[in-house]
Structure formats: structure tokens, C-alpha cells
mmCIF file of C-alpha atoms in Angstrom:
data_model
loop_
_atom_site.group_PDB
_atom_site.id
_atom_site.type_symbol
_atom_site.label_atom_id
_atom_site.label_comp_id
_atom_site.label_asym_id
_atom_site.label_seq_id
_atom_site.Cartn_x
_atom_site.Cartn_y
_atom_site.Cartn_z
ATOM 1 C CA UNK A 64 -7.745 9.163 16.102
ATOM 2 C CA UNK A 65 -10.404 6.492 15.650
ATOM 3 C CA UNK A 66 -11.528 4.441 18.465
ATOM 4 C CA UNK A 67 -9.681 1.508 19.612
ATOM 5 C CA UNK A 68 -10.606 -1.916 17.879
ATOM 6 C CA UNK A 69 -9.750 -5.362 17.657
ATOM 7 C CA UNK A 70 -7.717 -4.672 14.612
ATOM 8 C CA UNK A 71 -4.972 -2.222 16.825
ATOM 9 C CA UNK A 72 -3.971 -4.666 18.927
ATOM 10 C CA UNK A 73 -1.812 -7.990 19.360
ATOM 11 C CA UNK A 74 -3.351 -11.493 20.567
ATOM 12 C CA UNK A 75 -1.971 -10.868 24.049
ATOM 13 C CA UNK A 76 -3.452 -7.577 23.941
ATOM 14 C CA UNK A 77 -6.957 -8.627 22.577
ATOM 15 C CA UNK A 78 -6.714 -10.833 25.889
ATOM 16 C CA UNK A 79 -6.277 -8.469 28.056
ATOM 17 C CA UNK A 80 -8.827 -5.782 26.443
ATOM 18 C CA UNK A 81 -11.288 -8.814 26.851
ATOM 19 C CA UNK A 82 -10.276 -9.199 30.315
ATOM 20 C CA UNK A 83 -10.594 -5.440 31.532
ATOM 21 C CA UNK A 84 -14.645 -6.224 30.412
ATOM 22 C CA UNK A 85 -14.796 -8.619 32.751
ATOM 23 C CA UNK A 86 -14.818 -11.480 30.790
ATOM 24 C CA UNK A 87 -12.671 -14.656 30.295
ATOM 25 C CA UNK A 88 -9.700 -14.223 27.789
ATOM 26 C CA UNK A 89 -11.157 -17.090 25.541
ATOM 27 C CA UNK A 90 -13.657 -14.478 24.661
ATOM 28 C CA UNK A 91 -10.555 -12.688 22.660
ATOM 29 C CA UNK A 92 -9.466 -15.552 20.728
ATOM 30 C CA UNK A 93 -13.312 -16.495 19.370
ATOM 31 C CA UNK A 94 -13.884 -13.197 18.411
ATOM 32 C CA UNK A 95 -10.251 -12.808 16.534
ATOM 33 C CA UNK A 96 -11.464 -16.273 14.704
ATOM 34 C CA UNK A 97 -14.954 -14.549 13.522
ATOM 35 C CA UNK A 98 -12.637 -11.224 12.411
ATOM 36 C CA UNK A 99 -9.425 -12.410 11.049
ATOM 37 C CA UNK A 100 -10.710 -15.889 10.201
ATOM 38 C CA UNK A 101 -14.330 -15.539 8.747
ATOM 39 C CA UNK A 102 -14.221 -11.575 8.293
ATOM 40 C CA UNK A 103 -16.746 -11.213 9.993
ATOM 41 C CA UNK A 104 -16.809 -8.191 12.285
ATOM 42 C CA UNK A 105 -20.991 -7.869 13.313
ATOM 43 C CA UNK A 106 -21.265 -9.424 16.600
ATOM 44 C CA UNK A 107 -25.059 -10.408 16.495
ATOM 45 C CA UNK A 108 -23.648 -12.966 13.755
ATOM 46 C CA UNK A 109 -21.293 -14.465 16.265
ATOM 47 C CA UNK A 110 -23.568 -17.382 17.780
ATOM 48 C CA UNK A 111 -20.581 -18.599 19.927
ATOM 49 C CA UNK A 112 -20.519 -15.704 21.617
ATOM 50 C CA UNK A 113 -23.647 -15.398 24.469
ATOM 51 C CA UNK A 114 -25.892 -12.584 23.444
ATOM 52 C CA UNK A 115 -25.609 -10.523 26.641
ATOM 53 C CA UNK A 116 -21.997 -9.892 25.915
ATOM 54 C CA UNK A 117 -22.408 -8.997 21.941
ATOM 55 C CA UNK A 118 -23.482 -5.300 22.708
ATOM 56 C CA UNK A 119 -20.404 -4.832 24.885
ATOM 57 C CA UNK A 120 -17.614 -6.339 22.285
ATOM 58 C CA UNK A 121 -18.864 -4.789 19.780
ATOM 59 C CA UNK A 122 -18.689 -0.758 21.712
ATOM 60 C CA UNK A 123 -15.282 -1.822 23.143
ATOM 61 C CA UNK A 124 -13.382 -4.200 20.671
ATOM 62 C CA UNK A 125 -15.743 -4.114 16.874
ATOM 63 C CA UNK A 126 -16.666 0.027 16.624
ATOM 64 C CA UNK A 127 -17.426 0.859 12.805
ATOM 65 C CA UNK A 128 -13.969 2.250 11.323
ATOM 66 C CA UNK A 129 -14.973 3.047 8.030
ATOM 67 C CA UNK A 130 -18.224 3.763 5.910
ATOM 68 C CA UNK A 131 -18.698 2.771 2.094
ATOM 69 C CA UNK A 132 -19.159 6.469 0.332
ATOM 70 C CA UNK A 133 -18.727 5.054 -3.260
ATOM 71 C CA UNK A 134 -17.899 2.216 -5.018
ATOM 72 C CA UNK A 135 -16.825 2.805 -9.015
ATOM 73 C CA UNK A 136 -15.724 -0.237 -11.132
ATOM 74 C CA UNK A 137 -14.307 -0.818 -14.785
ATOM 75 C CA UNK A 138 -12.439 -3.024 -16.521
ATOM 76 C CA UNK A 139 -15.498 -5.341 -16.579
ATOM 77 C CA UNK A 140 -15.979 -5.298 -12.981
ATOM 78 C CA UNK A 141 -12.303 -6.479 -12.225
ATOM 79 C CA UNK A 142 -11.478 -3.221 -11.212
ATOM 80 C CA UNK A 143 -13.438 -1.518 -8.013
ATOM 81 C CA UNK A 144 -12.501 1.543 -6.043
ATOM 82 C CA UNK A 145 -14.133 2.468 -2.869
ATOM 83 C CA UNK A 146 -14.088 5.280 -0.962
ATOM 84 C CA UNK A 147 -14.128 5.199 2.709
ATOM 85 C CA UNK A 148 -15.208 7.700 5.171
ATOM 86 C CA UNK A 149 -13.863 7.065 8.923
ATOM 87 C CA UNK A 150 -15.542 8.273 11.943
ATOM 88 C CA UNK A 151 -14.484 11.938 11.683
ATOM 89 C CA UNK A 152 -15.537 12.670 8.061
ATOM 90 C CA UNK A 153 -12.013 12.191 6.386
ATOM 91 C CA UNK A 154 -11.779 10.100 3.459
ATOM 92 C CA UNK A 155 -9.685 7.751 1.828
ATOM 93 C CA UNK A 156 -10.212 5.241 -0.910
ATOM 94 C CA UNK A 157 -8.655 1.802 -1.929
ATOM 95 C CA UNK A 158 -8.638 0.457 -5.008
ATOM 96 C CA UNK A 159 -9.537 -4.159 -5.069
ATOM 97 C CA UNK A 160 -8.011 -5.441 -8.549
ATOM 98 C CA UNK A 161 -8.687 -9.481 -9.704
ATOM 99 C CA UNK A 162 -6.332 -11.238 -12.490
ATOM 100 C CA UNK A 163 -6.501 -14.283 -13.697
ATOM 101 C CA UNK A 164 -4.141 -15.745 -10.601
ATOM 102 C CA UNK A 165 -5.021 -13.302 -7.459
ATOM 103 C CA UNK A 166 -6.603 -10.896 -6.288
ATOM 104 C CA UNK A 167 -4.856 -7.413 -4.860
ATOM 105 C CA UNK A 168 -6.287 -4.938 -2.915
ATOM 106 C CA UNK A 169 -4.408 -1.110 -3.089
ATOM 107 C CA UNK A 170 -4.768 0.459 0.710
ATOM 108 C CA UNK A 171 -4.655 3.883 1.800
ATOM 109 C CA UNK A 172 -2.402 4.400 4.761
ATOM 110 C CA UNK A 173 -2.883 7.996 5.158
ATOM 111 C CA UNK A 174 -5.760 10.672 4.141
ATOM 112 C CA UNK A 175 -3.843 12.442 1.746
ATOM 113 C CA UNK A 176 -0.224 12.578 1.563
ATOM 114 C CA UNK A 177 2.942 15.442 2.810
ATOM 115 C CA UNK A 178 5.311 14.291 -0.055
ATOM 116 C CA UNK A 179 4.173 17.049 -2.208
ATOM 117 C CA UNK A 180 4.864 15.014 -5.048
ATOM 118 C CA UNK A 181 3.652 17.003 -8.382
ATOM 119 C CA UNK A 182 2.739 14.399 -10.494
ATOM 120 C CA UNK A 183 0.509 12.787 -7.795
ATOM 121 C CA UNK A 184 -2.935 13.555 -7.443
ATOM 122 C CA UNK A 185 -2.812 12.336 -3.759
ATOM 123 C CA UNK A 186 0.352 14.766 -3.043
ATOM 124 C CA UNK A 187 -0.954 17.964 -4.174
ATOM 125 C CA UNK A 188 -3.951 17.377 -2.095
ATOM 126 C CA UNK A 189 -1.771 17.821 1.052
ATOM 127 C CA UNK A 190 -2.297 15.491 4.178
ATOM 128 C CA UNK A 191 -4.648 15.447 6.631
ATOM 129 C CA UNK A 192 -4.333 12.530 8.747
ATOM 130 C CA UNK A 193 -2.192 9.174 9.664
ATOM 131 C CA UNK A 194 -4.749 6.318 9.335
ATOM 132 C CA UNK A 195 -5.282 3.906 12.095
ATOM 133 C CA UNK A 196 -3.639 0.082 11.769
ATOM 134 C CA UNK A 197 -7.703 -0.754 12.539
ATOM 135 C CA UNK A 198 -8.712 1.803 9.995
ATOM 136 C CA UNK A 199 -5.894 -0.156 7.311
ATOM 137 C CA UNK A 200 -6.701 -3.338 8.679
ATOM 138 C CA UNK A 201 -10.532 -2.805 7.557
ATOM 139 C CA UNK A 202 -9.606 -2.336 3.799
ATOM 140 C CA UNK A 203 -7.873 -5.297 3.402
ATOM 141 C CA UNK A 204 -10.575 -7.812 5.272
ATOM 142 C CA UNK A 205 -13.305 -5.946 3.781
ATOM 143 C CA UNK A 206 -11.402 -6.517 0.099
ATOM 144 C CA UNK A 207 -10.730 -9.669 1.205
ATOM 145 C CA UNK A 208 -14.748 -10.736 1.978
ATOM 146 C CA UNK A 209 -15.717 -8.726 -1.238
ATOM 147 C CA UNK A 210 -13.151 -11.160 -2.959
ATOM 148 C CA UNK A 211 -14.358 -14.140 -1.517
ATOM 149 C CA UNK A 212 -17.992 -12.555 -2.263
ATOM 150 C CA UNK A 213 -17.817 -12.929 -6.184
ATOM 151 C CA UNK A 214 -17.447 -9.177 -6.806
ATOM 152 C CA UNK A 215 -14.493 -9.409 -8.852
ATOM 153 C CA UNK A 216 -16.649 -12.161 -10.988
ATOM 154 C CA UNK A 217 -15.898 -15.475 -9.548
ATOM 155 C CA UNK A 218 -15.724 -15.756 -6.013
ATOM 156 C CA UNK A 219 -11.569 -15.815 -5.213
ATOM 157 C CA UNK A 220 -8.931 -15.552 -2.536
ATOM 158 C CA UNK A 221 -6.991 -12.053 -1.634
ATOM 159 C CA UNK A 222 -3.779 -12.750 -2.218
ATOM 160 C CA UNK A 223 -1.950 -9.545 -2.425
ATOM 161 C CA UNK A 224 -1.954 -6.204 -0.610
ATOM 162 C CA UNK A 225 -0.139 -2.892 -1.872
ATOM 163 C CA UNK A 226 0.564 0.241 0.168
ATOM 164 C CA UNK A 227 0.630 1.935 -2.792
ATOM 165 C CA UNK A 228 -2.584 3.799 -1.929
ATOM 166 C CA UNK A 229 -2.788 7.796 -0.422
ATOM 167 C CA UNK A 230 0.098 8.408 1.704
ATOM 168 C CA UNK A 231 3.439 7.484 2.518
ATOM 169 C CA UNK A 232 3.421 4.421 4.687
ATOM 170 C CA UNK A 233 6.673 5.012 5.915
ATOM 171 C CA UNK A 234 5.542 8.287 7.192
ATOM 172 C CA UNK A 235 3.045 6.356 9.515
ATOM 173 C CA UNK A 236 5.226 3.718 10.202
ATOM 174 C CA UNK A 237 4.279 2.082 13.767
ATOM 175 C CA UNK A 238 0.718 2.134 12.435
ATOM 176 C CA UNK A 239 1.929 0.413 9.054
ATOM 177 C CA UNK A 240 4.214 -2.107 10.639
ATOM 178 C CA UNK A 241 1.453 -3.117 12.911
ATOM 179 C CA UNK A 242 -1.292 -3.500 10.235
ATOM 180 C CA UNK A 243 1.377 -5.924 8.514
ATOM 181 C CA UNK A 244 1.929 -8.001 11.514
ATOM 182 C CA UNK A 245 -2.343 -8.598 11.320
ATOM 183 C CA UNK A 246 -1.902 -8.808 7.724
ATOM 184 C CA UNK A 247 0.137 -11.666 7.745
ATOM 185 C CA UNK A 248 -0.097 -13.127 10.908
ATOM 186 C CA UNK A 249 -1.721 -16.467 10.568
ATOM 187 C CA UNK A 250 -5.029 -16.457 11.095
ATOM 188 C CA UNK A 251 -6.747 -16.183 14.211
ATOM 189 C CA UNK A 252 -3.857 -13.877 15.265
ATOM 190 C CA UNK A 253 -4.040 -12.174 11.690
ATOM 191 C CA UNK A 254 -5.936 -12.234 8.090
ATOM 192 C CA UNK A 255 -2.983 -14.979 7.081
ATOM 193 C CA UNK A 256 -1.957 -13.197 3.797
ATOM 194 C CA UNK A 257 1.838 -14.157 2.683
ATOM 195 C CA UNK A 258 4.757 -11.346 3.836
ATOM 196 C CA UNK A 259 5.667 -12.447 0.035
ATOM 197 C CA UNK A 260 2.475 -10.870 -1.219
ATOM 198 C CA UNK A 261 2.504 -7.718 0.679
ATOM 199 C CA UNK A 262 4.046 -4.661 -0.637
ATOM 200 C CA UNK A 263 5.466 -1.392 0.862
ATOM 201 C CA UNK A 264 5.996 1.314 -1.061
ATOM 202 C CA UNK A 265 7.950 4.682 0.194
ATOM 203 C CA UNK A 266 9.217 7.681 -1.482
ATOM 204 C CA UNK A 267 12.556 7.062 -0.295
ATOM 205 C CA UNK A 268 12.841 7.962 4.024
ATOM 206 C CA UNK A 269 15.990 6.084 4.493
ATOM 207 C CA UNK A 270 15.822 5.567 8.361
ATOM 208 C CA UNK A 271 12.116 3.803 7.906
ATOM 209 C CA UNK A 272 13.669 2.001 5.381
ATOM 210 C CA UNK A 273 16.570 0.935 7.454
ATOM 211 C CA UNK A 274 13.867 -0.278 10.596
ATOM 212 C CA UNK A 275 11.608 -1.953 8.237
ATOM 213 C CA UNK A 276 14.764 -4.275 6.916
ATOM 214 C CA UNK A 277 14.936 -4.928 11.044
ATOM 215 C CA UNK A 278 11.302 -6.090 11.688
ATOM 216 C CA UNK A 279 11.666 -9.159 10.404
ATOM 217 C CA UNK A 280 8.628 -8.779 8.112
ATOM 218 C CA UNK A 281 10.244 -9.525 4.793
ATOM 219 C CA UNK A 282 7.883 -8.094 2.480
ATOM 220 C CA UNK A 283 8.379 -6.548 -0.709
ATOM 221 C CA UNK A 284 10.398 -2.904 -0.582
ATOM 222 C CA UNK A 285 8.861 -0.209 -3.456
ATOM 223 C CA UNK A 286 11.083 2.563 -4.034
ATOM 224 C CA UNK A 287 9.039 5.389 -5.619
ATOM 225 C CA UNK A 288 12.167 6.719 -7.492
ATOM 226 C CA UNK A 289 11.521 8.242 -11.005
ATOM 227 C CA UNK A 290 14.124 9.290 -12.232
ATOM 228 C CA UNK A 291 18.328 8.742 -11.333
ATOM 229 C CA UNK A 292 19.649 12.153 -11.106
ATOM 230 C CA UNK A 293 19.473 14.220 -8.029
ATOM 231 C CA UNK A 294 18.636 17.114 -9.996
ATOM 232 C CA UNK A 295 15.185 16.389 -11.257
ATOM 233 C CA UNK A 296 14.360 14.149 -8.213
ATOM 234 C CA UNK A 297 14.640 17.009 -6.088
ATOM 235 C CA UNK A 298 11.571 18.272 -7.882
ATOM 236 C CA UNK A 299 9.783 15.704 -8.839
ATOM 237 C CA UNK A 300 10.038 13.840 -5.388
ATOM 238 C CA UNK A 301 10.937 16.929 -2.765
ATOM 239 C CA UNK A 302 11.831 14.701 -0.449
ATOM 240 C CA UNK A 303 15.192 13.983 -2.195
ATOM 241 C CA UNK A 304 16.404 16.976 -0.741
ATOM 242 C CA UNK A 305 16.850 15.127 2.264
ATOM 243 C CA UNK A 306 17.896 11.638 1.422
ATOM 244 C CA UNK A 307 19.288 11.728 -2.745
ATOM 245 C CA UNK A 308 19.261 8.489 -5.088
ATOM 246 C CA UNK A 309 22.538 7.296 -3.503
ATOM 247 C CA UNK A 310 21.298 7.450 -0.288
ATOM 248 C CA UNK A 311 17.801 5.887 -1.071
ATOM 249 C CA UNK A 312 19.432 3.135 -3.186
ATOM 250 C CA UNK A 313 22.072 2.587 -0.526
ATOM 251 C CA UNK A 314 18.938 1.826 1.832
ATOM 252 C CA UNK A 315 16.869 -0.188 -0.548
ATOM 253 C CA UNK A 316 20.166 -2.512 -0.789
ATOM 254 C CA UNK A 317 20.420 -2.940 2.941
ATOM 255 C CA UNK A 318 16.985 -3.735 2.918
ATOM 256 C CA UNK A 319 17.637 -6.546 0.265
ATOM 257 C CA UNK A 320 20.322 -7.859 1.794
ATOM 258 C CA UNK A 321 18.724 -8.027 5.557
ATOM 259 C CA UNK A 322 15.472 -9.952 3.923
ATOM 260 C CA UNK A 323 16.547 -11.353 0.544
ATOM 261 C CA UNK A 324 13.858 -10.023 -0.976
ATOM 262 C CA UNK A 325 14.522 -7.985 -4.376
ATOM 263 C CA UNK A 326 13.378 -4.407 -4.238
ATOM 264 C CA UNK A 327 10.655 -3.258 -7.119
ATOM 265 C CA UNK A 328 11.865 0.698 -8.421
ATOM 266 C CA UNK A 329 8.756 2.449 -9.032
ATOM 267 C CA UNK A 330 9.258 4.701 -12.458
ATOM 268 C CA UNK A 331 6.328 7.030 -13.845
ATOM 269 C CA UNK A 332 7.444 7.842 -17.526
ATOM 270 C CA UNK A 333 6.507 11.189 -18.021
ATOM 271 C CA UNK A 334 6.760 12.886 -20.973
ATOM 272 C CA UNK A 335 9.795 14.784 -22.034
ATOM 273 C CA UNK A 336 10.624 15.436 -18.535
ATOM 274 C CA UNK A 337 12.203 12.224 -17.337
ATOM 275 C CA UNK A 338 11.846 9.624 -20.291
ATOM 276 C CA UNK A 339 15.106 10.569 -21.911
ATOM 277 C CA UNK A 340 17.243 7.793 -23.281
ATOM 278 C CA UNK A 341 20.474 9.210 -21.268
ATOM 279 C CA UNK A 342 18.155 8.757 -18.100
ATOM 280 C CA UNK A 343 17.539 5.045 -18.956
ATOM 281 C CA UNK A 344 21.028 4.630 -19.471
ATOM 282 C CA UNK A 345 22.237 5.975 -15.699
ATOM 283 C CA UNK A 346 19.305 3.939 -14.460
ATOM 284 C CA UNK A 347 20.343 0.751 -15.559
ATOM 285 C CA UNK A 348 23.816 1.240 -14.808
ATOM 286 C CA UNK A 349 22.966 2.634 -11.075
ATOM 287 C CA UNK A 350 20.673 -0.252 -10.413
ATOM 288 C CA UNK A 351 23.170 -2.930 -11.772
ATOM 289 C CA UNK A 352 25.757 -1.152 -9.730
ATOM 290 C CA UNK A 353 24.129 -0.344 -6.444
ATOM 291 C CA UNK A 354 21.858 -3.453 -6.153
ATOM 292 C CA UNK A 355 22.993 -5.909 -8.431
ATOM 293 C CA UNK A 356 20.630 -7.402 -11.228
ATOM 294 C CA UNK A 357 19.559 -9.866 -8.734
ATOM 295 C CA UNK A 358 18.354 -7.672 -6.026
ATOM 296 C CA UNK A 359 16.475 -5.437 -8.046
ATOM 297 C CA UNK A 360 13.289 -4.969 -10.680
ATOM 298 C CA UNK A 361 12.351 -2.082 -12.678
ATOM 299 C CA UNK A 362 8.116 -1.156 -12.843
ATOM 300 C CA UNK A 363 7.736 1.328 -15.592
ATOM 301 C CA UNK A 364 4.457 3.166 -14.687
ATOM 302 C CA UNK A 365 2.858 5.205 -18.000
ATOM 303 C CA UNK A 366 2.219 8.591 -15.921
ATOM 304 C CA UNK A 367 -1.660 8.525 -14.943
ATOM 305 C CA UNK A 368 -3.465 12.060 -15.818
ATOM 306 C CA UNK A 369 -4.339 13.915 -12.664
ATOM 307 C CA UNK A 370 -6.860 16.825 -13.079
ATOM 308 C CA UNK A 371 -4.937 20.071 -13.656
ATOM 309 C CA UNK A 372 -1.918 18.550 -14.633
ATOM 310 C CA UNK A 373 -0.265 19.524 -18.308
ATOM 311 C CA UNK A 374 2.109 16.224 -17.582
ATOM 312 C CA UNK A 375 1.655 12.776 -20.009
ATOM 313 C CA UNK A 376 2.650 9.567 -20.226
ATOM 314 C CA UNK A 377 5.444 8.947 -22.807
ATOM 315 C CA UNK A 378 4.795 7.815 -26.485
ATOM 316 C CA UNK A 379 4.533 4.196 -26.563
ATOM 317 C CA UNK A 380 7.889 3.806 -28.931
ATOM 318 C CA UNK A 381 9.754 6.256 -26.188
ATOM 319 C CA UNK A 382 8.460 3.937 -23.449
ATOM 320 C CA UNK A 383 9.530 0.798 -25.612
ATOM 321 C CA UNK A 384 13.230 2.139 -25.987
ATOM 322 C CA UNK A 385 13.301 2.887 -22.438
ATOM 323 C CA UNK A 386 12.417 -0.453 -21.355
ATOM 324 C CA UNK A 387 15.012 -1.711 -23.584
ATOM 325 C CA UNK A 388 18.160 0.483 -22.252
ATOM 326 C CA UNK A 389 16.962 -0.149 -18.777
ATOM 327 C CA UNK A 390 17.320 -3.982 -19.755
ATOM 328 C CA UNK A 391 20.185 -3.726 -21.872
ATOM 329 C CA UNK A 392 22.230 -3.061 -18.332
ATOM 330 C CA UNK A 393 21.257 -6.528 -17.279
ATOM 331 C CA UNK A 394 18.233 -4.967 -15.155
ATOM 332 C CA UNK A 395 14.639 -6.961 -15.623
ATOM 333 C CA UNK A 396 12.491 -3.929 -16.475
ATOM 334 C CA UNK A 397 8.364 -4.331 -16.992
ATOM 335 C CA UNK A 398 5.798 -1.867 -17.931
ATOM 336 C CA UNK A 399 2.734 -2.321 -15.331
ATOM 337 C CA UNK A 400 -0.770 -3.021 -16.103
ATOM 338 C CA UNK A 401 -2.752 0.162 -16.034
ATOM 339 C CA UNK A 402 -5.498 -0.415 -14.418
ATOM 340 C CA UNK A 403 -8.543 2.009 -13.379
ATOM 341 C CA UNK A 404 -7.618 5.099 -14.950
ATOM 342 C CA UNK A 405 -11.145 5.408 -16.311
ATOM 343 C CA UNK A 406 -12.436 5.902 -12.744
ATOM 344 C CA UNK A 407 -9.555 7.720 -11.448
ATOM 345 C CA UNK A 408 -8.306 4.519 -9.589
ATOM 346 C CA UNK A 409 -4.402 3.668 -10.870
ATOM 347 C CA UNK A 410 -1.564 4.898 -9.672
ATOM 348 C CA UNK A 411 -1.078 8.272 -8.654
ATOM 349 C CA UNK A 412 -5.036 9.455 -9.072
ATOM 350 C CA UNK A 413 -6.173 8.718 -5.885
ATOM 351 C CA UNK A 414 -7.805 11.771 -4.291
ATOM 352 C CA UNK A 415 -10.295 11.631 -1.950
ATOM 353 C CA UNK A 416 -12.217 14.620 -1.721
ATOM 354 C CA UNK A 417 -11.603 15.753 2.257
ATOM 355 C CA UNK A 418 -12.878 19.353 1.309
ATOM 356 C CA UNK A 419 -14.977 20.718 4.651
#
């Protein structure tokens, strides 16, 4: 794993890291001000702090986590993946998005992912490594500066963070958690970002799911389902094997009910293979009957291509009758914006090249 930095570790334990340098605990709350506050993580910029003691925080508490590789942008520049390399050579990327009312930043929480999902570019890849809460941490303030930079355009405010990035978060779920708690934790303590703009997204692991609705966090649940019958979802989501759509939606209603937050259900139309009208049908009527119209949202995702893959996205008039079944049980149902498919950045492309 990475080394340990400021980002991995609660205010009381910032304190006490200061303290075990020899230096008073104030120490820990200025430099949490400069990082979570300013996002600023180069010591020699900290003027507050006295210059004999910049060397030290930075080696013990600031180490570099992760190194620009490449940034791509389209969609006029309102669209900008980066990909990251962390201190051991493995790679992951994030993808920072602007609209016309926020700015959202996509983050990685693994390099690569073990879901083995087919239609993923991230899954067939395999996984190579949990990420460090630092190592998520550092995508979302360095998003966050870029934001506030002008890169996007106009110089804006991150307001929204996705773990819809490579890897399961729920797989890496102390990690996750933690990098929430900085996430939203007002600053200094954290980057002050609102639970109700933060997003987890899981395949379905129904005990994470169960200890997320107990932290307390209240953020937005994503259940990566994709289709309503056990029989394809065994395939296109292995993991279904395990935990099937009753179970999963059984969890993702516990969850609503613990935080009151409605639960987004993540569906990549695919082409003849889980588009069907009959499908839409049993979706609708699951949701409405498992959740409740209230507790729940449909995001229709036209399948991304991944390279190798003979799977497309639905005809548009397939996807429009879908949308209307799905709504047609009472269910709001929307068709998200695709966004950085020319540079391999929307959903399910990501795919960091971690060859040797």
C-alpha cells in the first residue's frame, strides 16, 4: 500500500501523527486547513508553517500519492479524464465533468475491478489493487482545485463526487467509507462536499450494503443492476450468483429506509440482450413493488463500446419504449448524459493500462 498521508487519517489522528514528530498538535489542524480547506498539499507554500518543519510534514504527513500520466478532454473541454499513476506504477484514472449547475468528479476506488463484469471495460481487465482512502482522497481535491482553476471553462465549485469509477467500492469498503467521512466532513476536518452529492455505486454485495445504511453517511446508494431476472444477471453481473435481484433489492430498500435517501438503479441497455420490452415490464413492477416509487429512480445508461466487445447500445426507439414501460409502472426512469465516450471516459470504459 501507499504511504501513510494526511488524507488516511481522522482529526484526532492527524494530532497525534503531528505529535509523534515532536511537534505541537496545532501543527495538525493548520496543515488540514491548507489540504482540505485551500487544497493545497506543497508544504513550501504553507507560510504559517516555520520552514524547518516543512521538509518533515511533508515525508511524514503530504508524500506524493498520485502522478498525472494523461489528461484527455472533449465535449469542449467540459469533459477531462486523467490518469493517475500511484507510487508503485499501478494506474487508475478519474474522469472531472462540469454542467451548467456543478461540477462532478468520477473516482477510481480500485485499480481495476474482480466483478468480472462483461460489458465493462474495467471488469475484464481483472483487479490489481484496493486504492488507498489518501490515494481516493487525492482525486477528488485535485478535481476539486482543477474546478476551482477554470479548467472546466469558468472557474466553479465541485459539487458532486461518483464512485462510479474502476472498481467496486464496496469491495474496498473501510477505505471507501473513510474517504467519505474526508469527503464530506466539513472543512478543516474534510473537503466539505454534501453526503447529498456523493454517490456510491456497488454491483450488488448485500452485507456492504447493509453496513453502509449503518454509518450514518447518508449518501446516495447506486445499484449496478441491469437487468431483473436472475437468469441473465447471473451473467451479466457474476456476482448475482451470490446475492440475486431479490436479495440486492431487499438491501437497497433497507438502505432507503435507514437514510431516506432514494436509491438510483443503474441500467446499461444493451442491445437485444437485455432491452426487451417484457424486461421493462418486470422492472417497473419489481421496483414499484420492492422499493416503492418513492424510494427509487431508474438511470438508463446507452451501453458504452469497450474494445473487443460485439455488444451495443439499443436503438434509440427501443430505448424510448423502454423508458416508457419502466415509467408506465409509476417508476421515474431517465436516460443519462453520455458523456466522454470519445476519449474512452463514460461509463463502463475506464481501463487503465496496468500492463508490466
Amino acid at each position: 500500500m501507499p504511504p501513510a498521508h494526511l488524507a488516511d487519517l481522522s482529526p484526532k489522528q492527524r494530532r497525534a501523527a503531528v505529535a509523534e514528530l515532536g511537534l505541537p498538535a496545532f501543527r495538525a489542524d493548520q496543515l488540514s486547513r491548507h489540504y482540505f480547506g485551500r487544497l493545497e498539499a506543497d508544504p513550501a507554500a504553507m507560510t504559517d508553517l516555520p520552514a524547518a518543519v516543512r521538509d518533515r510534514l511533508r515525508d511524514a504527513l503530504l508524500p506524493p500519492l498520485v502522478t498525472s500520466v494523461t489528461e484527455l478532454s472533449c465535449d469542449d473541454g467540459a469533459t477531462r479524464k486523467t490518469l493517475w499513476k500511484a507510487h508503485d506504477g499501478i494506474r487508475a484514472e478519474s474522469v472531472l465533468m462540469g454542467y451548467p449547475d456543478r461540477a462532478t468528479v468520477c473516482v477510481s476506488s480500485q485499480a481495476g475491478c474482480g466483478m468480472a463484469c462483461p460489458f465493462c471495460a474495467t471488469g475484464q481487465g481483472g483487479l490489481r489493487r484496493n486504492l488507498s482512502t489518501g490515494e481516493i482522497v487525492e482525486q477528488v481535491r485535485l478535481a476539486a482545485a482543477a474546478a476551482r482553476d477554470g479548467v472546466l471553462g469558468e472557474p466553479t465549485r465541485l459539487s458532486n463526487v461518483v464512485f462510479m469509477g474502476m472498481g467496486e467500492p464496496l469491495a474496498n469498503y473501510k477505505r471507501v467509507v473513510d474517504a467519505v467521512r474526508r469527503i464530506t466532513e466539513p472543512a478543516p476536518a474534510g473537503l466539505g462536499i454534501s453526503a447529498r452529492g456523493v454517490t456510491v455505486s456497488t454491483v450488488g454485495l448485500v452485507p456492504a450494503i447493509d453496513k453502509l445504511a449503518a454509518e450514518g453517511l447518508a449518501v446516495t446508494l447506486a445499484v449496478s443492476l441491469h437487468t431483473p431476472d436472475d437468469e441473465l444477471r447471473d451473467t451479466l453481473v457474476p456476482v448475482n450468483n451470490r446475492w440475486n435481484v431479490a436479495e440486492v433489492l431487499a438491501a437497497a430498500r433497507r438502505y432507503a429506509d435507514a437514510t431516506g435517501r432514494r436509491v438510483s438503479i443503474e441500467y446499461a441497455l444493451i442491445r437485444d440482450v437485455n432491452d426487451q420490452p417484457w424486461r421493462a415490464d418486470l422492472l417497473g413492477r419489481m421496483l414499484r413493488e420492492q422499493l416503492t416509487t418513492r424510494l427509487v429512480h431508474v438511470n438508463l445508461i446507452p451501453l458504452n463500446p469497450t474494445p473487443g466487445s460485439e455488444w451495443d447500445a439499443s436503438p434509440l426507439p427501443v430505448q424510448d419504449e423502454f423508458v416508457a414501460r419502466v415509467r408506465a409502472a409509476g417508476v421515474a426512469c431517465t436516460v443519462r448524459d453520455t458523456r466522454g465516450r470519445e476519449i474512452a471516459a463514460a461509463c463502463g470504459q475506464l481501463a487503465a493500462d496496468n500492463s508490466p
